[in-house]
Structures are given as C-alpha cells and as structure tokens.
Amino acid sequence: MRLVMLMIVSAALIVSPVSAAAEPGGGRAESLDRLVALVLERLDTGDAVAAAKWVAAAESGTEPTIDDPAREAVVYDAMAKLGAGRDLPEPWVRQVFSGQIESNKIVQRGLITRWRFDPAAAPGSAPDLAAVRPVIDRVNIEIVDQLAARRAELTAPDCAERLAYSVFGVFGAGNTDALHQAALVRAAAALCAPR
C-alpha cells in the first residue's frame, strides 16, 4: 500500500512542477531530508560494487553475480540487532534494509546492463571495496539512528508524502541520473513503518 501511495505521489509530482516545488505542510517534510540523503549515499556505493563485480567477472570469464544472500543475511541480522537497541521493531528494520539492498541491486544491475551494451563505458579496473565497506557500515548505522530519531514522521499517515517531497528534492538538485532516481524511489518506499 505504501509503495502504491509513494508511486501516486511521485507521479503527481512529476506531472506538476508547481506541486513538486511546493512543500507539503509548510516545512514538516524537511525532517526526512537527512534520511533520504543517507539512503542516496548508500545507493552511490552501488557504482563501485558493480564495477568490482564487473571486473572480477571479466577476469574469471563468468557473469557478474549481484545477489549475495549470505552477506545480505549478515546485514539484516546486524541491523535488526542495532535497531532493537533503539527500540525499533525488527520487521520494520528488516523491511528498511531489504529496500536498501534491493535498490542497490537495481543500481548494480542497471550499470552492468549498460556496460554489456556499451563495453567502452565499462570499468577497466576494480575499485578498492575495502574503502567502500566502511562507508556502507557507517551509513547503515546512521540510517538506523534516523529511523529512531524520525520514528514519528515515518509512522505517520503522510509518511509517503513526506518522503516523496524529500526524494524529489534530491531529483531537483540534478545530481542523480535516472537509474539512481529509480533506485532511490525503491529504497524510499521501504522507509515508512508498517502501522
């Protein structure tokens, strides 16, 4: 239901530039901007992860593997434990991080597909994932902190509208491409808490 609501609000904002510029509720949506910025920062790590997987697959003569269920389970469990320490419901924390991981896979799959059709654009060397993992770990913790700090907004009936405003603020800044925008919508759709 929240995903449908976010899609409806998103579509309304896309077709109405005036609506996209108008802030709902006179400022209340600003409180989710930091959370959305963290989600985008986490999404941006997908570029390096995709490049590393692309190069590793090219070197081994295999297809890039996007899914890593064992690693994903570790993240879900660690974030659920962290969330429990902040009195957050485990199903909600798992929902949020499922959204983050699935949206990161959207970025990875999109880039790998692009490189298949445009090999000249593909990375020639793998980035150092040792530098990426600490970013993901830090952002994961900050996302859980924001879930706790913004719980009232994320459980409110107008959560999807608030998130749409913050997400479209990112779009309006012009720093994201269509792939990352689609992934950001997917990631944001998982942020509203079940009621």
C-alpha positions as semicolon CSV with decimal commas, in nm:
position;residue;x (nm);y (nm);z (nm)
1;M;0,000;0,000;0,000
2;R;0,281;0,242;0,091
3;L;0,456;0,164;-0,234
4;V;0,138;0,241;-0,427
5;M;0,096;0,563;-0,230
6;L;0,456;0,666;-0,298
7;M;0,413;0,592;-0,668
8;I;0,094;0,801;-0,683
9;V;0,257;1,092;-0,503
10;S;0,565;1,054;-0,723
11;A;0,358;1,060;-1,040
12;A;0,171;1,368;-0,922
13;L;0,495;1,547;-0,851
14;I;0,641;1,452;-1,188
15;V;0,349;1,586;-1,389
16;S;0,312;1,901;-1,181
17;P;0,630;2,108;-1,142
18;V;0,441;2,355;-0,925
19;S;0,343;2,077;-0,686
20;A;0,699;1,950;-0,678
21;A;0,821;2,291;-0,568
22;A;0,557;2,336;-0,301
23;E;0,648;2,192;0,034
24;P;0,372;1,984;0,194
25;G;0,259;2,101;0,534
26;G;0,473;2,412;0,550
27;G;0,810;2,264;0,637
28;R;0,731;1,933;0,803
29;A;0,893;1,724;0,525
30;E;1,238;1,870;0,583
31;S;1,292;1,632;0,872
32;L;1,328;1,337;0,631
33;D;1,588;1,506;0,408
34;R;1,880;1,370;0,613
35;L;1,744;1,015;0,597
36;V;1,693;1,038;0,221
37;A;2,046;1,179;0,182
38;L;2,183;0,879;0,371
39;V;1,984;0,641;0,152
40;L;2,129;0,811;-0,155
41;E;2,481;0,792;-0,012
42;R;2,432;0,418;0,039
43;L;2,297;0,385;-0,315
44;D;2,602;0,561;-0,455
45;T;2,820;0,276;-0,326
46;G;2,644;0,051;-0,579
47;D;2,854;0,202;-0,857
48;A;3,180;0,081;-0,703
49;V;3,032;-0,256;-0,609
50;A;2,904;-0,305;-0,965
51;A;3,242;-0,209;-1,109
52;A;3,422;-0,454;-0,882
53;K;3,181;-0,734;-0,975
54;W;3,212;-0,648;-1,345
55;V;3,592;-0,657;-1,342
56;A;3,605;-0,976;-1,131
57;A;3,365;-1,149;-1,369
58;A;3,561;-1,033;-1,674
59;E;3,884;-1,165;-1,523
60;S;3,728;-1,503;-1,437
61;G;3,525;-1,534;-1,758
62;T;3,195;-1,558;-1,569
63;E;2,882;-1,349;-1,540
64;P;2,875;-1,085;-1,265
65;T;2,693;-1,210;-0,956
66;I;2,472;-0,946;-0,798
67;D;2,294;-1,139;-0,525
68;D;2,485;-1,238;-0,212
69;P;2,229;-1,395;0,024
70;A;2,488;-1,478;0,291
71;R;2,617;-1,119;0,310
72;E;2,261;-0,984;0,297
73;A;2,160;-1,205;0,591
74;V;2,452;-1,069;0,793
75;V;2,338;-0,712;0,723
76;Y;1,974;-0,788;0,808
77;D;2,070;-0,954;1,137
78;A;2,318;-0,683;1,238
79;M;2,076;-0,401;1,161
80;A;1,787;-0,578;1,337
81;K;2,007;-0,613;1,646
82;L;2,113;-0,247;1,624
83;G;1,751;-0,141;1,578
84;A;1,642;-0,347;1,880
85;G;1,885;-0,144;2,088
86;R;1,695;0,166;1,976
87;D;1,354;0,009;2,044
88;L;1,273;-0,028;1,674
89;P;1,054;-0,318;1,560
90;E;1,263;-0,587;1,393
91;P;1,026;-0,636;1,096
92;W;1,046;-0,264;1,015
93;V;1,426;-0,255;1,032
94;R;1,445;-0,562;0,809
95;Q;1,195;-0,401;0,567
96;V;1,407;-0,086;0,551
97;F;1,729;-0,273;0,483
98;S;1,565;-0,504;0,233
99;G;1,470;-0,186;0,047
100;Q;1,825;-0,055;0,072
101;I;1,982;-0,378;-0,052
102;E;1,729;-0,430;-0,332
103;S;1,770;-0,071;-0,452
104;N;2,148;-0,111;-0,451
105;K;2,098;-0,418;-0,672
106;I;1,891;-0,203;-0,909
107;V;2,193;0,024;-0,948
108;Q;2,429;-0,271;-0,994
109;R;2,206;-0,446;-1,249
110;G;2,148;-0,122;-1,437
111;L;2,518;-0,043;-1,464
112;I;2,612;-0,397;-1,563
113;T;2,342;-0,396;-1,830
114;R;2,472;-0,061;-1,957
115;W;2,827;-0,198;-1,976
116;R;2,710;-0,506;-2,167
117;F;2,565;-0,279;-2,435
118;D;2,848;-0,024;-2,419
119;P;3,171;-0,207;-2,332
120;A;3,371;0,112;-2,386
121;A;3,195;0,262;-2,083
122;A;3,276;-0,039;-1,863
123;P;3,539;-0,006;-1,592
124;G;3,881;-0,143;-1,675
125;S;3,999;-0,182;-1,318
126;A;3,819;-0,270;-0,999
127;P;3,778;-0,010;-0,727
128;D;3,901;-0,097;-0,380
129;L;3,598;-0,233;-0,198
130;A;3,791;-0,209;0,128
131;A;3,721;0,165;0,106
132;V;3,352;0,111;0,024
133;R;3,255;-0,128;0,304
134;P;3,325;0,121;0,586
135;V;3,103;0,375;0,407
136;I;2,819;0,122;0,386
137;D;2,867;0,022;0,751
138;R;2,867;0,385;0,869
139;V;2,562;0,476;0,661
140;N;2,374;0,167;0,780
141;I;2,422;0,279;1,141
142;E;2,320;0,634;1,057
143;I;2,006;0,508;0,881
144;V;1,907;0,314;1,194
145;D;1,976;0,627;1,402
146;Q;1,750;0,827;1,169
147;L;1,476;0,563;1,192
148;A;1,482;0,609;1,569
149;A;1,504;0,989;1,553
150;R;1,231;1,024;1,287
151;R;1,005;0,744;1,400
152;A;0,707;0,977;1,444
153;E;0,731;1,101;1,084
154;L;0,798;0,752;0,948
155;T;0,491;0,607;1,120
156;A;0,262;0,900;1,032
157;P;-0,019;0,859;0,777
158;D;0,153;1,113;0,549
159;C;0,492;0,938;0,557
160;A;0,488;0,862;0,183
161;E;0,411;1,226;0,102
162;R;0,694;1,346;0,327
163;L;0,934;1,102;0,168
164;A;0,823;1,197;-0,181
165;Y;0,896;1,561;-0,104
166;S;1,247;1,476;0,019
167;V;1,313;1,237;-0,271
168;F;1,202;1,491;-0,529
169;G;1,421;1,749;-0,360
170;V;1,713;1,522;-0,449
171;F;1,586;1,493;-0,807
172;G;1,553;1,870;-0,832
173;A;1,916;1,916;-0,731
174;G;2,012;1,746;-1,060
175;N;2,288;1,529;-0,912
176;T;2,134;1,190;-0,990
177;D;2,071;1,005;-1,314
178;A;1,755;0,811;-1,398
179;L;1,898;0,482;-1,272
180;H;1,980;0,622;-0,930
181;Q;1,647;0,806;-0,918
182;A;1,456;0,482;-0,978
183;A;1,663;0,306;-0,713
184;L;1,607;0,593;-0,468
185;V;1,229;0,566;-0,512
186;R;1,255;0,191;-0,441
187;A;1,469;0,249;-0,132
188;A;1,245;0,527;-0,001
189;A;0,932;0,314;-0,044
190;A;1,065;0,082;0,227
191;L;1,119;0,356;0,487
192;C;0,763;0,413;0,610
193;A;0,688;0,195;0,911
194;P;0,401;-0,051;0,898
195;R;0,105;0,071;1,101
